[in-house]
Coordinates of C-alpha atoms in Angstrom, one line a residue:
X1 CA 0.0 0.0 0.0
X2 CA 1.3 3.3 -0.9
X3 CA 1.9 5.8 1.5
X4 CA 1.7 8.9 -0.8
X5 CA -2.2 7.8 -1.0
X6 CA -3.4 6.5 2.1
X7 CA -3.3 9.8 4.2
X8 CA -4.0 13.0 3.5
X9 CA -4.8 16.3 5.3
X10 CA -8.7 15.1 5.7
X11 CA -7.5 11.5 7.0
X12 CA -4.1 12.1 8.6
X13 CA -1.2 9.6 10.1
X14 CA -0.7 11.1 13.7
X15 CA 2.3 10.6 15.4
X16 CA 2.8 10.6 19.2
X17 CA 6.5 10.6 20.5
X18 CA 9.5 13.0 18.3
X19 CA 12.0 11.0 19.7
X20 CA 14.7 8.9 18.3
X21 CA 12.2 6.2 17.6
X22 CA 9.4 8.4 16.4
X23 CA 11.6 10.4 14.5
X24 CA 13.4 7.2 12.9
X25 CA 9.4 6.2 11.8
X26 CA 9.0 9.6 10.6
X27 CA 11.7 9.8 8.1
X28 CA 10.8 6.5 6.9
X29 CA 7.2 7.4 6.2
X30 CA 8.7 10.6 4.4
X31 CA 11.2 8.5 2.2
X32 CA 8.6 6.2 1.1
X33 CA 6.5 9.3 0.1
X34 CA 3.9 10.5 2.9
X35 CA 3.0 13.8 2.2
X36 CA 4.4 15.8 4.9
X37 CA 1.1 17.8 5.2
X38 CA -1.2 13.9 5.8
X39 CA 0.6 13.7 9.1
X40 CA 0.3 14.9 12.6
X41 CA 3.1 15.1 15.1
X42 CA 2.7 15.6 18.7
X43 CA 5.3 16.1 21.3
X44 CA 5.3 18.4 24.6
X45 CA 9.2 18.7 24.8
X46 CA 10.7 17.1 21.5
X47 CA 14.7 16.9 21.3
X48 CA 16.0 20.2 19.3
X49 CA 17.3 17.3 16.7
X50 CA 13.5 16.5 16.0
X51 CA 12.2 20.3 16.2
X52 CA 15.3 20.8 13.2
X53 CA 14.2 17.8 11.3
X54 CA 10.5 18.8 11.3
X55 CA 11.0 21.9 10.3
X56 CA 13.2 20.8 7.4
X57 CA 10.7 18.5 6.2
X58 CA 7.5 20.5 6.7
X59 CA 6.3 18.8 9.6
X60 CA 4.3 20.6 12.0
X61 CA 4.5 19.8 15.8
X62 CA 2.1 20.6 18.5
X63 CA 2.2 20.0 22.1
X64 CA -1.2 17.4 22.0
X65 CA -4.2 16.9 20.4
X66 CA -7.2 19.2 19.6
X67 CA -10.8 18.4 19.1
X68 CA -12.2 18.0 15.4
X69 CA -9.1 16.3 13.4
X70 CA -9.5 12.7 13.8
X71 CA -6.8 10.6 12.7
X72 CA -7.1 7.5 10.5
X73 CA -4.4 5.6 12.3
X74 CA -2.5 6.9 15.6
X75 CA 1.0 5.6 16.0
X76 CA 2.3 5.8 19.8
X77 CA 5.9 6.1 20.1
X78 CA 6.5 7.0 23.7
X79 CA 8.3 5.3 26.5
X80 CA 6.0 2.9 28.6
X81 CA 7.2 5.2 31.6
X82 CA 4.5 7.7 30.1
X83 CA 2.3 6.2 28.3
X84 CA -0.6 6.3 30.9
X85 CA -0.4 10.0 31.1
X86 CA -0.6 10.2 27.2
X87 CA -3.2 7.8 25.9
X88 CA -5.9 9.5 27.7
X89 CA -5.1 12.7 25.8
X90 CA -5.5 10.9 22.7
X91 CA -9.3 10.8 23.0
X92 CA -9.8 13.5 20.6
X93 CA -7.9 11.8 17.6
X94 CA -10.3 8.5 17.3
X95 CA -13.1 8.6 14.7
X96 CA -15.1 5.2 13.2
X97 CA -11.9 3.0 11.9
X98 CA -9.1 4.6 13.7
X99 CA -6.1 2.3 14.5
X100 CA -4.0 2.9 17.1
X101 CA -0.1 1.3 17.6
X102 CA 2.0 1.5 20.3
X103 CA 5.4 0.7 20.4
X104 CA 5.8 0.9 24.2
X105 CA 7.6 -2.1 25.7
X106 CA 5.5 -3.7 28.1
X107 CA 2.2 -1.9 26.9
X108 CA -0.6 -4.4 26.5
X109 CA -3.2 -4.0 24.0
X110 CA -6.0 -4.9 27.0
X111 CA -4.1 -1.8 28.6
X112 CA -4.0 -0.1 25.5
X113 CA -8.3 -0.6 24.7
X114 CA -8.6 0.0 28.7
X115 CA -7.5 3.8 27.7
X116 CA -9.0 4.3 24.4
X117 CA -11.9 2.1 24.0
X118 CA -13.1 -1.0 21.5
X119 CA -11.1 0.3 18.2
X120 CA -8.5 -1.3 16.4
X121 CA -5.3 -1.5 18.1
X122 CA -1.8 -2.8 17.1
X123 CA 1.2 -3.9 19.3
X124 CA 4.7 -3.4 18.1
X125 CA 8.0 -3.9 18.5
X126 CA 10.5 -2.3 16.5
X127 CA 14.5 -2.1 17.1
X128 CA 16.5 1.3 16.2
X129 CA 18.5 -0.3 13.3
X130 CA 15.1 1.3 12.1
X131 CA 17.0 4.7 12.2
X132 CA 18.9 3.3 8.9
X133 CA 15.8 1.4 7.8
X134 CA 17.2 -2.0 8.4
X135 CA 14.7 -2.3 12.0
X136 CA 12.6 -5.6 12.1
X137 CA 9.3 -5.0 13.8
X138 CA 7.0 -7.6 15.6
X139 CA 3.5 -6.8 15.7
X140 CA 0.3 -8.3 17.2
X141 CA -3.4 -6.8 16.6
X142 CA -6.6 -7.2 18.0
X143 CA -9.7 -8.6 16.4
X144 CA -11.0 -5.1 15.3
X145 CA -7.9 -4.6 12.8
X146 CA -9.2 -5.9 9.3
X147 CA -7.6 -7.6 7.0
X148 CA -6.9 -3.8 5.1
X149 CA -6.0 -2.2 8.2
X150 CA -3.2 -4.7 9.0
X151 CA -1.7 -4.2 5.6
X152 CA -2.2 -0.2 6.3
X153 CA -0.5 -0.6 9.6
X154 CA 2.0 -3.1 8.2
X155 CA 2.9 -0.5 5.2
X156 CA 4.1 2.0 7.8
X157 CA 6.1 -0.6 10.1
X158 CA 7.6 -1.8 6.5
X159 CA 9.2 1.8 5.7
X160 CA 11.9 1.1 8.2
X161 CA 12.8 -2.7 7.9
X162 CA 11.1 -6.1 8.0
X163 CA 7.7 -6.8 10.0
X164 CA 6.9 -10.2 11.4
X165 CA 3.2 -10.7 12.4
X166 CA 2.7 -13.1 15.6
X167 CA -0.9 -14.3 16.3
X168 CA 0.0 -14.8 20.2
X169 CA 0.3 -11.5 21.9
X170 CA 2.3 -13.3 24.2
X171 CA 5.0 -13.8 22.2
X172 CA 5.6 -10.1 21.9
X173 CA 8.0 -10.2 25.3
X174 CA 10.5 -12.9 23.7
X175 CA 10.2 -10.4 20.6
X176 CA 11.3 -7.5 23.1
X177 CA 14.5 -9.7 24.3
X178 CA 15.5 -10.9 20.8
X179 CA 15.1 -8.0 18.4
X180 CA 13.8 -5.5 20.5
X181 CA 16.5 -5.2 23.3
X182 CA 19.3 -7.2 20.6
X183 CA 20.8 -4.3 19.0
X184 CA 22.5 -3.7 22.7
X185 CA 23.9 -7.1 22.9
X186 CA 25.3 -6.6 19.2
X187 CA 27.0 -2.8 20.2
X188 CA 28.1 -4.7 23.7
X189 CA 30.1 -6.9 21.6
X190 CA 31.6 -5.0 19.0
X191 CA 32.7 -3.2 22.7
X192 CA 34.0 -6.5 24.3
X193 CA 35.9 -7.3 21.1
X194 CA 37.5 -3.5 21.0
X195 CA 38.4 -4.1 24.6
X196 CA 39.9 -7.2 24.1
X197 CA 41.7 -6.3 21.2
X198 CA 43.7 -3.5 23.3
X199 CA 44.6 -6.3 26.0
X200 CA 45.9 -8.3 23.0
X201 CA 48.5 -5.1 22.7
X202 CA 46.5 -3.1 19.9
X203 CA 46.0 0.6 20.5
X204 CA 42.7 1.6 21.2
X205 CA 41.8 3.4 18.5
X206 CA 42.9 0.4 16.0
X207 CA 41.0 -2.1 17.8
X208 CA 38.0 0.3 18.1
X209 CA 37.9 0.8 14.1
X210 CA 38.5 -3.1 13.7
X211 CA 35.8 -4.5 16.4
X212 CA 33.1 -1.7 14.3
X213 CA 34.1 -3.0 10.7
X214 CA 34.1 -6.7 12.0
X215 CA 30.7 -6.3 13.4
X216 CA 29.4 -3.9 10.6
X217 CA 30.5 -5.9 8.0
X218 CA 29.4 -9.5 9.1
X219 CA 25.9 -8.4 10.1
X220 CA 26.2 -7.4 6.2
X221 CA 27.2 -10.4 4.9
X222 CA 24.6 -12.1 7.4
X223 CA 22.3 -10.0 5.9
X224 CA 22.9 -10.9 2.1
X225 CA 23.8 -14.5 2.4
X226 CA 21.0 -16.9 2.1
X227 CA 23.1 -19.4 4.1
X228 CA 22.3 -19.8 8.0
X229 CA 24.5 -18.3 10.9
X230 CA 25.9 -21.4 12.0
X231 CA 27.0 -22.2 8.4
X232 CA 28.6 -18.8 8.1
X233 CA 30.1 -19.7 11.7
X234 CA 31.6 -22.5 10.0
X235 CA 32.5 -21.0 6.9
X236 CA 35.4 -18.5 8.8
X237 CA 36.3 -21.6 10.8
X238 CA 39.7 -23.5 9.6
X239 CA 40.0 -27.2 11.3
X240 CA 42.8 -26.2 14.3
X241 CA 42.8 -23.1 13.4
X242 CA 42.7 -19.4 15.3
X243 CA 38.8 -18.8 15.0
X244 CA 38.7 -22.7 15.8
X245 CA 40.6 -21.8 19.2
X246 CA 38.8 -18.9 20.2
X247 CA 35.4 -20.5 19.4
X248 CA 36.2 -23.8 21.7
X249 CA 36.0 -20.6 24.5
X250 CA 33.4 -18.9 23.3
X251 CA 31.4 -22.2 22.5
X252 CA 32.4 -24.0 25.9
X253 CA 30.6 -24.3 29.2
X254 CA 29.4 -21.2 30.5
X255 CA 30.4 -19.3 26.9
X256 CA 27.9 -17.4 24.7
X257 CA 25.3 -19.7 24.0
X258 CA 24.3 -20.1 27.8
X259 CA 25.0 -16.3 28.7
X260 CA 22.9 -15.2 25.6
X261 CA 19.7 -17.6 26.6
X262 CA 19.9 -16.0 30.1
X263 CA 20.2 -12.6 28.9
X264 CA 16.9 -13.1 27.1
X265 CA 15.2 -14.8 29.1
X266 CA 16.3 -11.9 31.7
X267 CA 14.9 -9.0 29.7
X268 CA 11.8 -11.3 28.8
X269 CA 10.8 -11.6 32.2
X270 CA 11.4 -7.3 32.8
X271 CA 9.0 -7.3 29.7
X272 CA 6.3 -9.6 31.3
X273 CA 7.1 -7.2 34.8
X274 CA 6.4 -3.9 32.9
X275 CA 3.0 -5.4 31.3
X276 CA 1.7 -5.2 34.9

């Protein structure tokens, strides 16, 4: 579905949230041609970053909704910290067929219907490789979201990566501590391998710009290849030789694989916590 046709001024996309995530969503719709003037931002105290952007691409901002411009679909993008302060203020945006998606971690859509009543709603998770369209989004939506209001919804969660549709709203907290939370546990690494470089005798600023390109640039060929991880794995792997020895650590008892399924599982259980 093409986003240069389904908003306009009489049926706007609103926005709520001019963060980094919103504002990542935001520049995809643009790129993928929503007509600046079709959508609605809102934000009491957006970053200067956001206020620059907007105003470059003809974005107007206000501090919250007014009464009389309904909104065809709503698209939440605050932190769950906040979100009960703001969905009640979002009243005034819901006509017959409005859809409303939150991205808020934690945010259920009973909560979400608890706040703004029987409509269509859509639960998301997006990661902030979305910033450089290359996110992958989760979503889940209630049995008001039609068939064309998914692929609606699904057009706008498309401009900035991949979107994977689960049927089981509970899934949506593994979602959080694979893709959601993930991105962390990538830069962590590219971190660890910097650091470890420099304790291998390589000044910092080398091992820095090698631990980056190594991560970069094998996400990339993850990304392009249609072969699996563990075949790529294998791939850089010579029988006995240096990735072979480094891999028997970080392969072994108590290496990667067990630290990783703890560390989702951890943030898993914080995202089953936040939903109350």
């Amino acid at each position: 579905m093409s986003l240069a046709t389904a908003f306009s001024a009489s049926s706007p996309l609103a926005l709520v949230g001019a963060g980094k995530m919103g504002g990542a969503l935001l520049a995809g719709w643009l790129d993928n041609g929503l007509d600046p003037q079709a959508v609605l931002v809102f934000d009491p105290a957006p970053p200067e970053e956001s206020l620059a952007f907007l105003k470059r691409a003809g974005v107007a901002i206000a501090a919250g909704p007014e009464a009389g411009r309904q909104a065809s679909i709503i698209v939440v993008a605050v932190k769950p910290q906040i979100i009960a302060k703001v969905l009640p203020t979002l009243r005034p945006l819901i006509g017959r067929g409005t859809i409303a998606v939150s991205i808020a971690a934690g945010t259920t859509l009973a909560t979400l219907e608890g706040w703004l009543g029987p409509i269509g709603l859509v639960r998301a998770m997006p990661n902030t490789p979305a910033q450089v369209g290359r996110g992958i989004t989760a979503a889940v939506a209630n049995r008001q979201v039609g068939v064309p209001g998914k692929a609606l919804v699904g057009s706008l969660l498309d401009a900035v990566g991949a979107t994977v549709w689960v049927e089981d709203e509970a899934l949506i907290d593994a979602v959080t501590a694979v893709s959601g939370s993930g991105p962390a546990y990538v830069f962590l690494l590219a971190e660890c391998l910097a650091a470890a470089g420099v304790e291998a005798g390589l000044p910092p600023d080398v091992a820095a710009q090698l631990a980056r390109a190594t991560v970069a640039g094998a996400g990339e060929l993850l990304h392009r290849s249609e072969l699996p991880a563990d075949q790529l794995r294998k791939n850089v792997t010579s029988p006995n030789g240096t990735t072979a020895a480094a891999l028997e650590v970080l392969m072994g008892e108590g290496g990667l694989r067990p630290l990783m399924v703890k560390a989702v599982a951890a943030a898993a259980k914080r995202s089953r916590e936040l939903s109350g």
